[in-house]
Amino acid sequence: MNDTFRIDNFEAQVVPIDPGSRDVLHELTVSVFWPHRQSDIDLLIRLGRGYVALDEIGRPLGSAMHFPMGDDFAMLGMMVTPPRLQAQGAGRALLGQILQDCSGRDLRLNATRAGYRLYRSVGFVDVGTVWQHQGIVGAVPQVDAVSGVDLAVMTAADHAAIAQMDAQAFGARRSAVLDALIGISTGLIATRAGVPCGFALMRRFGKGHVIGPLVADSEALAMLIAATLMRQAQGSFVRLDAPRDSQHLRAFLTRAGMVEYDTVTEMHRGRQRRATEGLVTYGLAAHSLG
């Protein structure tokens, strides 16, 4: 695909994102104060598909991507438009192309305040708030043990169980995404009487580390898993994006130095798939990956 449209007083060219797009995508994320490192963008390029709009001299005007997960679901992400151009139509044009590419799929995204009205206008509806907690991890408060639960460091033998838990909580199988994240993460798996009941991954991202996905069958277990990983990163910058109003977990994160920094709105179009009981997601892998 190679298309054009008018924006402001000049013609924009829309080109597919490929590995060579890293620098322009990084420039876009810097323009909206997102913390992505170039290696974080490389991962998203590898996992997703999308477009970037460029002006006549190659300056980026906006981007949009989707991340296919299975045959009938996708996350939308990397929807970036510089502030000075947000009312000029680049975001709408790029989103329209992504929606065409994703025809027939259920969709989910995490909307910033700047993009929220645009997503509502094309049929996305609210799921709930995602709370972004981040900061330098200080003294990690003690949390109660969870009766009957064993925590262990993730090994290759655990990957199938982790994929099953993630699919149940997330609402779709995202094998390529999970394989890529496991390959660059440390992780923990929780079992109760030998049955898997939670897990979390932690990897380098942005200013430090991110914990996610974090999946558990109770808030108490989510806190226990998070606390164990946070102790491994004590003194470092850590982020966790919580898609549930888990007040005990969020208060615990704040006490450890990971304060509430911002919020986004999780939205969907089509069937809403995220689990709300049993094994549920307490920490996102990333805004673009869910």
Coordinates of C-alpha atoms in Angstrom, one line a residue:
M1 CA 0.0 0.0 0.0
N2 CA 1.2 3.5 -0.9
D3 CA -1.4 6.2 -0.6
T4 CA -1.6 10.0 -0.2
F5 CA -3.9 12.5 1.5
R6 CA -3.9 16.2 2.2
I7 CA -2.9 17.5 5.6
D8 CA -2.6 21.2 6.4
N9 CA -1.1 22.7 3.2
F10 CA 0.9 19.8 1.9
E11 CA 0.5 16.2 0.6
A12 CA 1.2 13.3 2.9
Q13 CA 2.4 9.9 1.8
V14 CA 1.3 6.8 3.6
V15 CA 3.7 3.9 3.6
P16 CA 3.7 0.5 5.3
I17 CA 5.8 0.2 8.4
D18 CA 8.8 -2.1 8.1
P19 CA 12.1 -2.5 10.0
G20 CA 13.4 0.7 8.4
S21 CA 10.7 2.7 10.0
R22 CA 12.2 2.5 13.5
D23 CA 13.7 6.0 13.5
V24 CA 10.6 7.8 12.3
L25 CA 8.5 5.9 14.8
H26 CA 10.9 6.8 17.5
E27 CA 10.7 10.4 16.5
L28 CA 6.9 10.2 16.8
T29 CA 7.0 8.7 20.3
V30 CA 9.4 11.3 21.5
S31 CA 7.0 14.0 20.2
V32 CA 4.3 12.7 22.5
F33 CA 6.6 12.0 25.4
W34 CA 6.3 8.2 25.2
P35 CA 9.3 6.4 26.8
H36 CA 9.9 3.8 24.1
R37 CA 13.5 2.9 23.4
Q38 CA 14.5 2.0 19.8
S39 CA 14.6 -1.7 20.9
D40 CA 11.0 -1.4 22.2
I41 CA 9.9 -0.1 18.8
D42 CA 11.8 -2.9 17.0
L43 CA 9.7 -5.4 19.0
L44 CA 6.5 -3.7 18.0
I45 CA 7.5 -3.6 14.4
R46 CA 8.3 -7.3 14.5
L47 CA 4.9 -8.2 16.0
G48 CA 2.6 -5.8 14.2
R49 CA 1.6 -4.3 10.9
G50 CA 0.7 -0.7 10.1
Y51 CA 1.4 2.6 8.4
V52 CA 3.3 5.8 8.8
A53 CA 2.4 9.1 7.2
L54 CA 5.3 11.2 5.9
D55 CA 5.5 14.7 4.5
E56 CA 7.2 15.7 1.2
I57 CA 10.7 15.7 2.9
G58 CA 10.2 12.5 4.9
R59 CA 9.1 13.9 8.3
P60 CA 6.7 11.7 10.2
L61 CA 3.1 13.0 10.6
G62 CA 1.6 10.0 12.3
S63 CA 1.5 6.2 12.7
A64 CA -1.0 3.4 13.3
M65 CA -0.5 -0.3 13.8
H66 CA -2.5 -3.4 14.6
F67 CA -1.2 -6.6 16.2
P68 CA -3.0 -9.7 15.0
M69 CA -3.7 -12.4 17.6
G70 CA -5.4 -15.4 16.2
D71 CA -7.6 -15.2 13.2
D72 CA -10.4 -13.0 14.6
F73 CA -8.8 -10.6 17.1
A74 CA -6.3 -7.7 17.1
M75 CA -4.9 -5.0 19.3
L76 CA -4.5 -1.6 17.9
G77 CA -1.6 0.5 19.0
M78 CA 1.2 2.9 18.2
M79 CA -1.5 5.4 17.2
V80 CA 0.7 8.5 17.3
T81 CA 0.1 12.0 16.0
P82 CA 2.3 14.9 17.0
P83 CA 0.3 17.5 19.0
R84 CA 0.5 20.2 16.4
L85 CA -1.1 17.9 13.8
Q86 CA -3.8 16.2 15.9
A87 CA -6.7 18.2 14.4
Q88 CA -5.5 17.9 10.8
G89 CA -6.8 14.4 9.9
A90 CA -3.7 12.2 9.8
G91 CA -4.8 10.1 12.7
R92 CA -8.3 9.5 11.2
A93 CA -6.9 8.6 7.8
L94 CA -4.4 6.1 9.3
L95 CA -7.0 4.6 11.6
G96 CA -9.4 4.1 8.7
Q97 CA -6.8 2.1 6.8
I98 CA -6.1 -0.1 9.9
L99 CA -9.9 -0.7 10.3
Q100 CA -10.0 -1.9 6.7
D101 CA -7.1 -4.2 7.3
C102 CA -8.8 -5.6 10.4
S103 CA -12.2 -6.1 8.9
G104 CA -14.0 -9.1 10.6
R105 CA -11.8 -9.0 13.7
D106 CA -12.8 -8.1 17.3
L107 CA -10.6 -5.1 18.3
R108 CA -9.3 -3.6 21.5
L109 CA -7.1 -0.6 22.2
N110 CA -6.0 1.7 25.0
A111 CA -7.0 5.3 24.3
T112 CA -5.1 8.4 25.4
R113 CA -7.2 11.5 26.0
A114 CA -6.1 12.9 22.7
G115 CA -7.4 9.9 20.7
Y116 CA -10.5 9.1 22.8
R117 CA -13.1 11.0 20.7
L118 CA -11.7 9.7 17.5
Y119 CA -12.1 6.1 18.6
R120 CA -15.6 6.7 19.9
S121 CA -16.6 8.2 16.5
V122 CA -15.7 4.9 14.7
G123 CA -17.6 2.6 17.1
F124 CA -15.3 1.8 19.9
V125 CA -16.9 1.6 23.4
D126 CA -15.4 1.9 26.8
V127 CA -14.2 -1.2 28.8
G128 CA -12.7 0.6 31.7
T129 CA -9.7 2.6 33.0
V130 CA -6.1 1.4 32.9
W131 CA -4.0 2.9 35.7
Q132 CA -0.3 3.5 34.9
H133 CA 1.8 3.1 38.0
Q134 CA 5.6 3.7 37.8
G135 CA 8.6 5.0 39.7
I136 CA 11.8 3.9 41.4
V137 CA 11.1 0.9 43.5
G138 CA 12.1 1.5 47.1
A139 CA 11.4 -0.7 50.1
V140 CA 8.8 -3.3 49.0
P141 CA 6.2 -3.8 51.7
Q142 CA 5.6 -7.3 52.9
V143 CA 2.5 -9.0 51.5
D144 CA 0.6 -11.9 53.0
A145 CA 1.4 -15.4 51.7
V146 CA -1.4 -17.0 49.7
S147 CA -2.5 -20.3 51.2
G148 CA -1.5 -23.3 49.2
V149 CA 0.3 -21.4 46.5
D150 CA 3.9 -22.1 45.4
L151 CA 5.9 -19.5 43.4
A152 CA 8.7 -20.6 41.1
V153 CA 10.9 -19.0 38.5
M154 CA 9.6 -19.6 35.0
T155 CA 11.3 -22.3 32.9
A156 CA 10.8 -23.5 29.4
A157 CA 8.6 -26.3 30.8
D158 CA 6.1 -23.7 32.0
H159 CA 5.5 -22.0 28.6
A160 CA 2.5 -24.0 27.6
A161 CA 0.8 -23.4 31.0
I162 CA 1.6 -19.7 30.8
A163 CA 0.1 -19.5 27.3
Q164 CA -3.1 -21.2 28.5
M165 CA -3.5 -18.9 31.4
D166 CA -2.8 -15.8 29.2
A167 CA -5.3 -16.9 26.6
Q168 CA -8.0 -17.4 29.3
A169 CA -7.4 -14.0 30.9
F170 CA -6.7 -12.0 27.7
G171 CA -9.5 -13.5 25.6
A172 CA -7.4 -14.6 22.6
R173 CA -4.3 -16.7 21.9
R174 CA -1.4 -14.5 21.1
S175 CA 1.3 -17.0 20.6
A176 CA 3.8 -14.8 18.6
V177 CA 3.5 -12.0 21.2
L178 CA 3.9 -14.2 24.2
D179 CA 6.8 -16.1 22.7
A180 CA 8.6 -12.8 21.9
L181 CA 8.0 -11.5 25.4
I182 CA 9.1 -14.7 27.2
G183 CA 12.3 -14.5 25.1
I184 CA 13.3 -11.2 26.7
S185 CA 11.7 -11.5 30.1
T186 CA 12.3 -13.1 33.5
G187 CA 9.1 -14.6 35.0
L188 CA 7.3 -16.3 37.8
I189 CA 4.6 -19.0 37.7
A190 CA 2.3 -19.7 40.6
T191 CA 0.7 -23.1 41.2
R192 CA -1.9 -24.4 43.7
A193 CA -1.8 -28.1 44.3
G194 CA 0.2 -28.4 41.1
V195 CA -2.4 -26.5 39.1
P196 CA -1.2 -23.2 37.5
C197 CA -3.0 -20.2 38.9
G198 CA -1.0 -17.1 37.9
F199 CA 2.2 -15.8 36.3
A200 CA 4.0 -12.6 35.4
L201 CA 6.8 -11.5 33.1
M202 CA 9.2 -8.6 33.7
R203 CA 11.4 -7.1 31.0
R204 CA 13.4 -4.1 30.1
F205 CA 11.3 -1.3 28.7
G206 CA 11.5 2.5 28.4
K207 CA 13.1 4.0 31.5
G208 CA 13.7 0.7 33.3
H209 CA 11.5 -2.4 33.6
V210 CA 7.8 -3.2 33.0
I211 CA 5.9 -6.0 34.8
G212 CA 3.4 -7.5 32.5
P213 CA 1.4 -9.5 31.6
L214 CA 0.5 -10.2 35.2
V215 CA -2.3 -12.8 35.5
A216 CA -3.7 -14.3 38.7
D217 CA -6.8 -15.8 40.1
S218 CA -7.0 -13.3 43.0
E219 CA -5.8 -9.8 43.8
A220 CA -3.8 -11.2 46.8
L221 CA -1.9 -13.5 44.4
A222 CA -1.3 -10.7 42.0
M223 CA 0.3 -8.6 44.8
L224 CA 2.5 -11.5 45.9
I225 CA 3.8 -12.1 42.3
A226 CA 4.3 -8.4 41.7
A227 CA 6.1 -8.0 45.1
T228 CA 8.5 -10.8 44.3
L229 CA 9.5 -9.3 40.9
M230 CA 9.7 -5.8 42.3
R231 CA 12.3 -7.0 44.9
Q232 CA 14.4 -8.2 42.0
A233 CA 14.3 -4.7 40.5
Q234 CA 14.6 -2.7 43.8
G235 CA 16.3 0.7 43.2
S236 CA 15.3 0.6 39.5
F237 CA 12.4 2.3 37.6
V238 CA 9.5 -0.1 37.2
R239 CA 6.1 0.3 35.5
L240 CA 2.9 -1.7 35.8
D241 CA -0.3 -0.9 33.8
A242 CA -3.3 -2.1 35.8
P243 CA -6.5 -2.6 33.8
R244 CA -8.6 -3.3 36.9
D245 CA -9.5 -1.0 39.8
S246 CA -7.5 -3.3 42.1
Q247 CA -7.4 -0.9 45.1
H248 CA -5.2 -3.1 47.3
L249 CA -2.7 -3.8 44.5
R250 CA -2.6 -0.1 43.4
A251 CA -2.1 1.0 47.0
F252 CA 0.7 -1.5 47.4
L253 CA 2.4 -0.3 44.3
T254 CA 2.2 3.3 45.5
R255 CA 3.7 2.5 48.9
A256 CA 6.7 0.8 47.1
G257 CA 7.4 4.0 45.0
M258 CA 5.4 3.1 41.9
V259 CA 2.9 6.0 42.0
E260 CA -0.1 6.6 39.7
Y261 CA 1.3 8.5 36.8
D262 CA -1.5 8.5 34.2
T263 CA -4.6 6.7 33.0
V264 CA -5.9 5.6 29.6
T265 CA -9.2 4.1 28.6
E266 CA -9.4 0.6 27.4
M267 CA -11.9 0.3 24.5
H268 CA -13.2 -2.4 22.3
R269 CA -15.1 -2.9 19.0
G270 CA -16.8 -6.2 18.4
R271 CA -17.0 -8.8 21.2
Q272 CA -15.5 -7.9 24.5
R273 CA -13.1 -10.8 25.4
R274 CA -11.2 -9.9 28.5
A275 CA -12.0 -12.2 31.4
T276 CA -13.6 -10.6 34.4
E277 CA -13.5 -13.5 36.8
G278 CA -11.3 -16.5 37.5
L279 CA -7.9 -15.9 35.9
V280 CA -7.8 -12.2 35.1
T281 CA -5.2 -9.7 33.9
Y282 CA -3.8 -7.4 36.6
G283 CA -1.0 -6.0 34.5
L284 CA -0.8 -5.3 30.8
A285 CA 2.1 -6.4 28.6
A286 CA 2.1 -3.0 26.9
H287 CA -0.6 -0.5 25.8
S288 CA -0.2 -1.7 22.2
L289 CA -0.1 -5.4 23.1
G290 CA -2.8 -5.5 25.9

